Amino acid sequence: MKTFYIETFGCQMNAHDSEKVIGTLVSEGYRQVEKPEDADLVLYNTCSIRDKAEQKVFHRLQQFKKEHGKGKVFGVLGCVAQQEGERIFERAPHVSLVAGSASYARLPQMLVQLEAGNRHVTGLSLDSEEAFDTPFTRRDNPHRAYITIIEGCDKSCAYCVVPFTRGPERSRTSASVLNEARELGAMGYTEIQLLGQNVNSYRDPSPAGWDFAGLLRAVGEVEGIRRVRFITSHPRDFVKEIVDAIEDNPVLCNHVHLPVQSGSDSILERMQRLYTRDDYLRRIEWMKSARRNISITTDIIVGFPGETDADFEQTLSLLDQVEYDSLFVFKYSRRPNTPALAFDDHIPEDEKGRRLTIVQEKQRAIQIRRNAELRASIAVPLLNRFSQQRSHPIAAADRYRRLVDNDAVIECEVLADAASRLG
Ligand code: 5AD
Ligand code: SF4
């Protein structure tokens, strides 16, 4: 039997694409193996969001070829494949397959060509009308299942390769998404994560014409599904109806990842993000004034071309204002084809590094403070409940450290510790 090994880099979309690729390969008679040494076909599903991610793939290709590459067929899938195209055959001549995510529906045909001995098989067209919808998806997590609702991206953020690597936006029909969700519910999955580069711009292509908030509400009603998450949101398309939907149904998780990228209006404009700091803060306000406690996380880019100290200060002040539950921060990385390459005021690497550290330290301080508050706010109700059960009064009013019953204090500290780690 033919065997394959696959390694995945990058985002959740890529991880889910790999699940679909695995399902397709298995249905074509291949067996997955754990080690590349044991495989006939070695696949790397790649990410090109930042230069580092891209370099990792070429490093992996060279390293493995030297050690155990003989007699194997190598394939590069995903974003580096789409971005670099046939140049990969020159850079890594032992690679025989180069295919981007918009071409995965043609994988079975590409496999036939590989098996026939073709050493330059490509799938690089971006004009696929459909999302990569496969009945063979292989899911490894027994509880959580991913569902792609929209692929590609029609925005043109000045730093971003995604529109080039994943092509234009294509939404799936609401009927197809809901059928998949119902099947997953019937199969015993309890959590669904809706995926897309920009889930908020979801638009049902069928006459029903649902928007994202409508789809989210409907998925939240599917039998058997107890948790629904979604990533990623774009602030420009993030509407109040999404917060309302979360308010109305506890099945919809109270977490929103809303990448801001910068707190400075002039940088946001240069980035072509299509919103201002105020627009963004209005969306934060919808969440903060909700009855449910909605956890908010973000992505930040430091050292975008032209970012002055004053711009950077604006990002820091935004962190103080929003008080994110957590964030990812990245040094700006030049990407092929993107508009920001043309800017001539690039920031030196060491300055980007300095700003990165400042953001990380600031966020760390914010999280330590917030977690301490959370810990106290969890401990007091726990202690109250505990003392009621024990039917003897404990003065819980004065925060758990100063309470009288030692057993209760210890128990609450353990529980509060566990809860703060979970939170
Ligand atoms: N350089 C640095 N970070 C980037 N991101 C996207 N493109 C770049 C780039 N060229 C970050 C953004 C995005 C996250 C997935 O990656 O913050 O939200
Ligand atoms: Fe990386 Fe973006 Fe491609 Fe995801 S879509 S794998 S983050 S380049």
Short mmCIF file of C-alpha atoms and ligand atoms in Angstrom, two decimals:
data_model
loop_
_atom_site.label_atom_id
_atom_site.label_comp_id
_atom_site.label_asym_id
_atom_site.label_seq_id
_atom_site.Cartn_x
_atom_site.Cartn_y
_atom_site.Cartn_z
CA MET A 1 0.00 0.00 0.00
CA LYS A 2 1.20 3.53 -0.81
CA THR A 3 2.08 5.57 2.25
CA PHE A 4 2.27 9.29 2.95
CA TYR A 5 3.52 11.64 5.62
CA ILE A 6 2.24 15.19 6.03
CA GLU A 7 3.55 18.05 8.16
CA THR A 8 1.51 21.22 8.58
CA PHE A 9 2.69 24.77 9.22
CA GLY A 10 0.69 27.94 9.79
CA CYS A 11 -2.85 28.77 10.71
CA GLN A 12 -5.98 26.81 11.58
CA MET A 13 -7.13 27.03 7.95
CA ASN A 14 -4.01 25.15 6.95
CA ALA A 15 -4.51 22.59 9.72
CA HIS A 16 -8.02 21.96 8.48
CA ASP A 17 -6.89 21.85 4.84
CA SER A 18 -4.49 19.10 5.90
CA GLU A 19 -7.40 17.17 7.43
CA LYS A 20 -9.14 17.37 4.07
CA VAL A 21 -5.99 16.42 2.14
CA ILE A 22 -5.51 13.43 4.45
CA GLY A 23 -9.14 12.37 3.89
CA THR A 24 -8.70 12.62 0.14
CA LEU A 25 -5.44 10.64 0.14
CA VAL A 26 -6.93 7.90 2.32
CA SER A 27 -9.90 7.60 -0.02
CA GLU A 28 -7.40 7.24 -2.89
CA GLY A 29 -5.83 4.22 -1.20
CA TYR A 30 -2.94 5.85 0.66
CA ARG A 31 -2.07 5.14 4.30
CA GLN A 32 -0.79 7.88 6.62
CA VAL A 33 2.45 7.20 8.53
CA GLU A 34 3.91 9.02 11.51
CA LYS A 35 7.48 9.41 10.26
CA PRO A 36 8.65 10.79 6.92
CA GLU A 37 11.25 7.99 6.77
CA ASP A 38 8.41 5.47 6.36
CA ALA A 39 6.55 7.33 3.61
CA ASP A 40 6.53 7.05 -0.18
CA LEU A 41 5.03 10.51 -0.46
CA VAL A 42 6.22 13.34 1.84
CA LEU A 43 4.02 16.44 1.95
CA TYR A 44 4.60 19.81 3.57
CA ASN A 45 1.55 22.04 3.92
CA THR A 46 3.19 25.41 4.17
CA CYS A 47 2.68 28.95 5.47
CA SER A 48 4.13 32.15 4.03
CA ILE A 49 2.60 34.75 6.31
CA ARG A 50 6.05 35.85 7.49
CA ASP A 51 9.47 35.24 6.06
CA LYS A 52 10.47 32.99 8.98
CA ALA A 53 7.60 30.59 8.33
CA GLU A 54 8.60 30.33 4.69
CA GLN A 55 12.28 29.71 5.45
CA LYS A 56 11.34 26.90 7.80
CA VAL A 57 9.86 24.92 4.92
CA PHE A 58 12.90 25.17 2.68
CA HIS A 59 15.09 24.25 5.62
CA ARG A 60 12.92 21.20 6.31
CA LEU A 61 13.03 20.13 2.66
CA GLN A 62 16.84 20.30 2.53
CA GLN A 63 17.40 18.69 5.90
CA PHE A 64 15.15 15.74 5.25
CA LYS A 65 16.35 15.15 1.71
CA LYS A 66 19.93 14.87 2.93
CA GLU A 67 19.05 12.37 5.62
CA HIS A 68 16.41 10.07 4.17
CA GLY A 69 15.11 11.49 0.92
CA LYS A 70 16.06 8.71 -1.50
CA GLY A 71 13.30 7.19 -3.60
CA LYS A 72 10.59 9.38 -2.16
CA VAL A 73 8.21 11.79 -3.82
CA PHE A 74 8.08 15.25 -2.24
CA GLY A 75 5.20 17.71 -2.44
CA VAL A 76 4.85 21.31 -1.28
CA LEU A 77 1.27 22.36 -0.59
CA GLY A 78 -0.35 25.53 0.74
CA CYS A 79 0.71 29.14 0.81
CA VAL A 80 4.43 28.86 -0.07
CA ALA A 81 3.46 26.61 -2.98
CA GLN A 82 0.98 29.17 -4.27
CA GLN A 83 3.36 32.06 -3.74
CA GLU A 84 6.54 30.55 -5.17
CA GLY A 85 4.92 28.31 -7.79
CA GLU A 86 7.26 26.55 -10.18
CA ARG A 87 10.30 28.33 -8.73
CA ILE A 88 10.15 25.64 -6.03
CA PHE A 89 11.22 23.04 -8.59
CA GLU A 90 14.42 25.05 -9.13
CA ARG A 91 15.06 25.80 -5.49
CA ALA A 92 14.37 22.24 -4.34
CA PRO A 93 14.75 19.95 -7.40
CA HIS A 94 13.65 16.84 -5.48
CA VAL A 95 10.12 18.30 -5.19
CA SER A 96 7.62 16.83 -7.67
CA LEU A 97 4.32 18.40 -6.61
CA VAL A 98 3.53 22.07 -5.99
CA ALA A 99 -0.10 22.89 -5.22
CA GLY A 100 -1.96 25.77 -3.56
CA SER A 101 -5.12 25.38 -1.50
CA ALA A 102 -7.45 26.56 -4.30
CA SER A 103 -6.45 23.45 -6.31
CA TYR A 104 -6.92 20.71 -3.71
CA ALA A 105 -10.18 19.61 -5.28
CA ARG A 106 -7.98 18.30 -8.12
CA LEU A 107 -5.69 16.30 -5.81
CA PRO A 108 -6.86 12.89 -7.05
CA GLN A 109 -5.86 13.80 -10.62
CA MET A 110 -2.53 15.19 -9.40
CA LEU A 111 -1.86 11.91 -7.56
CA VAL A 112 -2.49 9.97 -10.77
CA GLN A 113 0.10 12.11 -12.54
CA LEU A 114 2.63 11.59 -9.75
CA GLU A 115 2.06 7.84 -9.80
CA ALA A 116 2.63 7.88 -13.57
CA GLY A 117 6.09 9.27 -12.87
CA ASN A 118 5.49 12.93 -13.73
CA ARG A 119 8.06 14.89 -11.73
CA HIS A 120 6.60 18.39 -12.25
CA VAL A 121 2.97 18.29 -11.18
CA THR A 122 1.34 21.63 -10.36
CA GLY A 123 -1.97 22.96 -9.06
CA LEU A 124 -1.57 26.71 -9.00
CA SER A 125 -4.72 28.16 -10.49
CA LEU A 126 -6.53 30.59 -8.19
CA ASP A 127 -9.76 30.83 -10.12
CA SER A 128 -11.50 27.91 -8.46
CA GLU A 129 -15.11 28.92 -7.97
CA GLU A 130 -15.74 26.55 -5.13
CA ALA A 131 -14.46 26.09 -1.65
CA PHE A 132 -12.57 22.81 -1.07
CA ASP A 133 -15.47 20.76 0.12
CA THR A 134 -14.71 17.08 0.60
CA PRO A 135 -16.74 14.23 2.03
CA PHE A 136 -13.49 12.53 3.13
CA THR A 137 -12.21 14.98 5.76
CA ARG A 138 -10.14 13.11 8.34
CA ARG A 139 -10.68 14.63 11.79
CA ASP A 140 -8.30 13.73 14.58
CA ASN A 141 -9.86 15.60 17.49
CA PRO A 142 -12.83 13.50 18.73
CA HIS A 143 -14.70 16.50 20.21
CA ARG A 144 -13.91 19.58 18.14
CA ALA A 145 -14.52 19.78 14.40
CA TYR A 146 -13.56 22.56 12.02
CA ILE A 147 -15.85 23.76 9.27
CA THR A 148 -14.61 26.13 6.58
CA ILE A 149 -17.35 28.63 5.78
CA ILE A 150 -15.39 31.02 3.56
CA GLU A 151 -12.08 30.76 1.74
CA GLY A 152 -9.75 33.41 0.37
CA CYS A 153 -9.78 37.11 1.08
CA ASP A 154 -10.94 40.19 -0.85
CA LYS A 155 -9.27 42.74 1.42
CA SER A 156 -5.89 44.14 0.48
CA CYS A 157 -4.05 44.85 3.70
CA ALA A 158 -0.73 46.33 2.60
CA TYR A 159 1.41 43.76 4.46
CA CYS A 160 -0.49 40.57 3.69
CA VAL A 161 0.17 37.67 1.30
CA VAL A 162 -3.13 35.92 1.91
CA PRO A 163 -5.04 37.45 -1.03
CA PHE A 164 -2.22 36.13 -3.25
CA THR A 165 -1.90 32.71 -1.66
CA ARG A 166 -5.55 31.89 -1.05
CA GLY A 167 -7.21 33.86 -3.81
CA PRO A 168 -10.53 35.70 -3.86
CA GLU A 169 -13.30 35.15 -1.32
CA ARG A 170 -15.62 32.17 -1.84
CA SER A 171 -18.41 31.48 0.68
CA ARG A 172 -20.04 28.08 1.04
CA THR A 173 -23.83 27.86 0.94
CA SER A 174 -25.53 27.99 4.32
CA ALA A 175 -27.23 24.67 3.49
CA SER A 176 -23.88 22.96 2.97
CA VAL A 177 -22.42 24.41 6.20
CA LEU A 178 -25.51 23.44 8.20
CA ASN A 179 -25.62 19.93 6.75
CA GLU A 180 -22.01 19.42 7.77
CA ALA A 181 -22.72 20.82 11.26
CA ARG A 182 -25.73 18.51 11.70
CA GLU A 183 -23.75 15.50 10.55
CA LEU A 184 -20.99 16.37 13.01
CA GLY A 185 -23.53 16.80 15.82
CA ALA A 186 -25.04 13.40 14.97
CA MET A 187 -21.56 11.84 14.96
CA GLY A 188 -20.97 13.00 18.54
CA TYR A 189 -18.83 16.10 18.05
CA THR A 190 -19.69 18.70 20.67
CA GLU A 191 -17.68 21.68 19.48
CA ILE A 192 -17.60 23.36 16.09
CA GLN A 193 -15.11 25.94 15.00
CA LEU A 194 -16.12 28.00 11.96
CA LEU A 195 -13.13 28.95 9.86
CA GLY A 196 -12.25 31.60 7.32
CA GLN A 197 -9.65 34.31 6.69
CA ASN A 198 -12.46 36.74 7.34
CA VAL A 199 -15.55 34.95 8.66
CA ASN A 200 -17.39 38.25 9.10
CA SER A 201 -17.63 38.84 5.37
CA TYR A 202 -19.43 35.50 4.93
CA ARG A 203 -22.28 35.88 2.47
CA ASP A 204 -24.44 32.88 1.60
CA PRO A 205 -24.26 32.47 -2.18
CA SER A 206 -27.65 30.72 -2.28
CA PRO A 207 -30.90 32.74 -2.51
CA ALA A 208 -31.25 32.59 1.29
CA GLY A 209 -28.41 35.15 1.32
CA TRP A 210 -27.47 34.79 5.02
CA ASP A 211 -24.80 36.89 6.61
CA PHE A 212 -22.33 35.65 9.22
CA ALA A 213 -24.47 36.51 12.26
CA GLY A 214 -27.39 34.53 10.80
CA LEU A 215 -25.20 31.53 10.06
CA LEU A 216 -23.66 31.68 13.54
CA ARG A 217 -27.10 31.69 15.16
CA ALA A 218 -28.19 28.71 13.07
CA VAL A 219 -25.06 26.66 13.83
CA GLY A 220 -25.63 27.43 17.52
CA GLU A 221 -29.01 25.65 17.27
CA VAL A 222 -27.67 22.40 15.81
CA GLU A 223 -28.52 19.40 17.94
CA GLY A 224 -25.67 17.98 19.98
CA ILE A 225 -23.37 20.98 19.50
CA ARG A 226 -22.50 22.58 22.83
CA ARG A 227 -19.77 25.03 21.79
CA VAL A 228 -19.36 27.11 18.63
CA ARG A 229 -16.24 29.18 18.02
CA PHE A 230 -15.11 31.17 15.01
CA ILE A 231 -11.90 32.63 13.61
CA THR A 232 -10.82 35.05 12.21
CA SER A 233 -12.75 38.31 12.35
CA HIS A 234 -11.96 41.51 10.46
CA PRO A 235 -12.97 44.65 12.41
CA ARG A 236 -14.36 46.35 9.30
CA ASP A 237 -16.97 43.58 8.84
CA PHE A 238 -17.57 42.86 12.52
CA VAL A 239 -21.16 43.97 13.19
CA LYS A 240 -23.18 44.34 16.39
CA GLU A 241 -25.45 41.44 15.34
CA ILE A 242 -22.55 39.07 16.08
CA VAL A 243 -22.38 40.29 19.68
CA ASP A 244 -26.20 40.03 19.92
CA ALA A 245 -26.04 36.43 18.70
CA ILE A 246 -23.42 35.61 21.36
CA GLU A 247 -25.60 37.29 23.99
CA ASP A 248 -28.63 35.24 23.01
CA ASN A 249 -27.15 31.76 23.01
CA PRO A 250 -24.64 30.41 25.53
CA VAL A 251 -23.62 27.73 23.01
CA LEU A 252 -21.81 30.47 21.07
CA CYS A 253 -18.47 30.94 22.80
CA ASN A 254 -17.88 34.27 24.46
CA HIS A 255 -14.54 34.85 22.79
CA VAL A 256 -13.75 37.10 19.83
CA HIS A 257 -10.34 37.33 18.17
CA LEU A 258 -10.35 40.79 16.60
CA PRO A 259 -6.96 41.66 15.08
CA VAL A 260 -6.29 45.40 15.39
CA GLN A 261 -2.69 45.41 14.02
CA SER A 262 -2.00 49.00 15.19
CA GLY A 263 -3.47 51.66 17.47
CA SER A 264 -2.42 54.53 15.21
CA ASP A 265 -4.84 55.95 12.65
CA SER A 266 -2.10 56.90 10.22
CA ILE A 267 -0.60 53.39 10.31
CA LEU A 268 -4.04 51.80 9.99
CA GLU A 269 -4.58 53.90 6.89
CA ARG A 270 -1.19 52.95 5.42
CA MET A 271 -1.99 49.32 6.17
CA GLN A 272 -5.29 49.76 4.26
CA ARG A 273 -7.20 48.25 7.15
CA LEU A 274 -10.39 50.22 6.33
CA TYR A 275 -11.17 51.25 9.93
CA THR A 276 -9.96 53.87 12.39
CA ARG A 277 -8.98 53.43 16.01
CA ASP A 278 -12.40 54.85 16.98
CA ASP A 279 -14.26 52.44 14.70
CA TYR A 280 -12.34 49.62 16.32
CA LEU A 281 -12.98 50.84 19.86
CA ARG A 282 -16.70 51.06 19.12
CA ARG A 283 -16.67 47.34 18.39
CA ILE A 284 -14.79 46.71 21.63
CA GLU A 285 -17.44 48.73 23.44
CA TRP A 286 -20.23 46.51 22.05
CA MET A 287 -18.47 43.54 23.60
CA LYS A 288 -17.58 45.20 26.88
CA SER A 289 -21.12 46.39 27.43
CA ALA A 290 -22.59 42.95 26.72
CA ARG A 291 -24.19 41.08 29.61
CA ARG A 292 -21.96 38.08 28.95
CA ASN A 293 -18.31 38.53 29.73
CA ILE A 294 -16.75 38.35 26.26
CA SER A 295 -13.08 37.54 26.09
CA ILE A 296 -11.21 39.63 23.50
CA THR A 297 -7.87 38.81 21.87
CA THR A 298 -5.93 40.43 19.05
CA ASP A 299 -2.95 40.48 16.69
CA ILE A 300 -0.45 43.37 16.57
CA ILE A 301 2.21 44.15 13.99
CA VAL A 302 5.12 46.31 15.18
CA GLY A 303 7.55 48.14 12.93
CA PHE A 304 5.28 48.52 9.91
CA PRO A 305 7.03 50.88 7.42
CA GLY A 306 6.80 54.47 8.63
CA GLU A 307 5.75 53.58 12.20
CA THR A 308 7.07 56.44 14.32
CA ASP A 309 7.57 56.41 18.10
CA ALA A 310 4.32 58.38 18.38
CA ASP A 311 2.46 55.77 16.30
CA PHE A 312 3.89 53.02 18.46
CA GLU A 313 2.79 54.86 21.61
CA GLN A 314 -0.73 54.81 20.18
CA THR A 315 -0.59 51.03 20.00
CA LEU A 316 0.57 50.86 23.62
CA SER A 317 -2.21 53.16 24.77
CA LEU A 318 -4.74 50.99 22.90
CA LEU A 319 -3.54 47.97 24.88
CA ASP A 320 -4.19 49.87 28.11
CA GLN A 321 -7.59 50.93 26.89
CA VAL A 322 -8.83 47.54 25.69
CA GLU A 323 -7.06 45.28 28.21
CA TYR A 324 -6.98 42.21 25.98
CA ASP A 325 -7.18 38.75 27.48
CA SER A 326 -4.21 37.86 25.33
CA LEU A 327 -2.55 38.83 22.08
CA PHE A 328 -0.09 37.79 19.38
CA VAL A 329 2.51 40.34 18.36
CA PHE A 330 4.67 40.13 15.22
CA LYS A 331 7.52 42.08 13.74
CA TYR A 332 6.51 43.38 10.31
CA SER A 333 7.94 41.05 7.67
CA ARG A 334 8.30 41.99 3.98
CA ARG A 335 6.21 39.77 1.78
CA PRO A 336 6.38 39.30 -1.98
CA ASN A 337 3.76 41.08 -4.11
CA THR A 338 2.37 43.14 -1.22
CA PRO A 339 1.84 46.94 -1.51
CA ALA A 340 3.94 47.69 1.61
CA LEU A 341 7.08 46.54 -0.20
CA ALA A 342 6.99 49.79 -2.15
CA PHE A 343 7.26 51.95 0.98
CA ASP A 344 10.72 53.34 1.45
CA ASP A 345 10.65 54.00 5.19
CA HIS A 346 11.24 50.50 6.53
CA ILE A 347 12.09 50.14 10.23
CA PRO A 348 15.43 48.53 11.22
CA GLU A 349 15.18 44.96 12.56
CA ASP A 350 16.60 45.78 15.99
CA GLU A 351 14.05 48.56 16.46
CA LYS A 352 11.25 46.14 15.51
CA GLY A 353 12.64 43.72 18.09
CA ARG A 354 12.68 46.43 20.75
CA ARG A 355 9.05 47.35 20.07
CA LEU A 356 8.04 43.68 20.08
CA THR A 357 9.50 43.21 23.55
CA ILE A 358 7.81 46.35 24.85
CA VAL A 359 4.40 45.12 23.65
CA GLN A 360 4.98 41.68 25.16
CA GLU A 361 6.00 43.13 28.51
CA LYS A 362 3.11 45.53 28.63
CA GLN A 363 0.62 42.79 27.81
CA ARG A 364 2.18 40.51 30.38
CA ALA A 365 1.69 43.14 33.09
CA ILE A 366 -1.94 43.64 32.00
CA GLN A 367 -2.61 39.89 32.09
CA ILE A 368 -0.98 39.40 35.48
CA ARG A 369 -3.16 42.16 36.91
CA ARG A 370 -6.33 40.86 35.26
CA ASN A 371 -5.66 37.27 36.28
CA ALA A 372 -5.17 38.34 39.90
CA GLU A 373 -8.54 40.10 39.81
CA LEU A 374 -10.12 37.09 38.18
CA ARG A 375 -8.61 34.78 40.75
CA ALA A 376 -10.08 36.81 43.59
CA SER A 377 -13.45 37.10 41.88
CA ILE A 378 -13.61 33.35 41.37
CA ALA A 379 -12.34 32.48 44.84
CA VAL A 380 -14.94 34.49 46.75
CA PRO A 381 -18.03 32.88 45.19
CA LEU A 382 -16.36 29.47 45.47
CA LEU A 383 -15.72 30.07 49.11
CA ASN A 384 -19.28 31.27 49.67
CA ARG A 385 -20.64 28.12 48.08
CA PHE A 386 -18.21 26.00 50.04
CA SER A 387 -19.18 27.57 53.36
CA GLN A 388 -22.88 27.15 52.60
CA GLN A 389 -22.35 23.48 51.91
CA ARG A 390 -20.43 23.08 55.13
CA SER A 391 -23.28 25.01 56.79
CA HIS A 392 -21.00 27.19 58.84
CA PRO A 393 -20.41 30.82 58.07
CA ILE A 394 -17.11 32.01 56.71
CA ALA A 395 -16.43 35.67 56.25
CA ALA A 396 -15.87 35.71 52.53
CA ALA A 397 -16.18 39.43 52.21
CA ASP A 398 -12.55 40.20 52.76
CA ARG A 399 -11.00 38.28 49.87
CA TYR A 400 -9.97 34.71 50.38
CA ARG A 401 -6.53 35.29 51.86
CA ARG A 402 -7.90 36.69 55.12
CA LEU A 403 -10.52 34.04 55.73
CA VAL A 404 -10.79 32.09 58.93
CA ASP A 405 -11.23 28.48 57.90
CA ASN A 406 -7.87 27.11 56.79
CA ASP A 407 -9.28 24.10 54.94
CA ALA A 408 -11.60 26.32 52.97
CA VAL A 409 -8.83 28.75 52.13
CA ILE A 410 -6.57 26.00 50.85
CA GLU A 411 -9.33 24.39 48.84
CA CYS A 412 -10.32 27.73 47.32
CA GLU A 413 -6.76 28.58 46.46
CA VAL A 414 -6.34 25.27 44.66
CA LEU A 415 -9.61 25.74 42.78
CA ALA A 416 -8.89 29.37 42.01
CA ASP A 417 -5.43 28.46 40.74
CA ALA A 418 -6.89 25.83 38.48
CA ALA A 419 -9.58 28.22 37.30
CA SER A 420 -7.12 31.01 36.56
CA ARG A 421 -4.97 28.60 34.54
CA LEU A 422 -8.01 27.52 32.57
CA GLY A 423 -9.12 31.09 32.06
N1 5AD B 1 4.39 40.70 8.82
C1 5AD B 1 4.11 40.49 10.13
N2 5AD B 1 2.95 39.99 10.58
C2 5AD B 1 2.02 39.71 9.66
N3 5AD B 1 0.78 39.23 9.79
C3 5AD B 1 0.23 39.11 8.57
N4 5AD B 1 1.10 39.51 7.63
C4 5AD B 1 2.22 39.90 8.29
C5 5AD B 1 3.48 40.43 7.87
N5 5AD B 1 3.76 40.66 6.58
C6 5AD B 1 0.15 38.94 11.09
C7 5AD B 1 -1.10 39.79 11.30
C8 5AD B 1 -2.21 38.78 11.13
C9 5AD B 1 -1.57 37.52 11.64
C10 5AD B 1 -2.23 36.25 11.23
O1 5AD B 1 -0.25 37.59 11.13
O2 5AD B 1 -1.07 40.28 12.61
O3 5AD B 1 -3.38 39.13 11.85
FE1 SF4 B 2 -0.04 31.22 6.70
FE2 SF4 B 2 -1.87 32.98 5.94
FE3 SF4 B 2 -1.51 30.83 4.52
FE4 SF4 B 2 -2.64 30.63 6.94
S1 SF4 B 2 -3.46 31.68 5.11
S2 SF4 B 2 -1.07 29.33 6.15
S3 SF4 B 2 -1.49 32.22 8.03
S4 SF4 B 2 -0.05 32.47 4.85
#
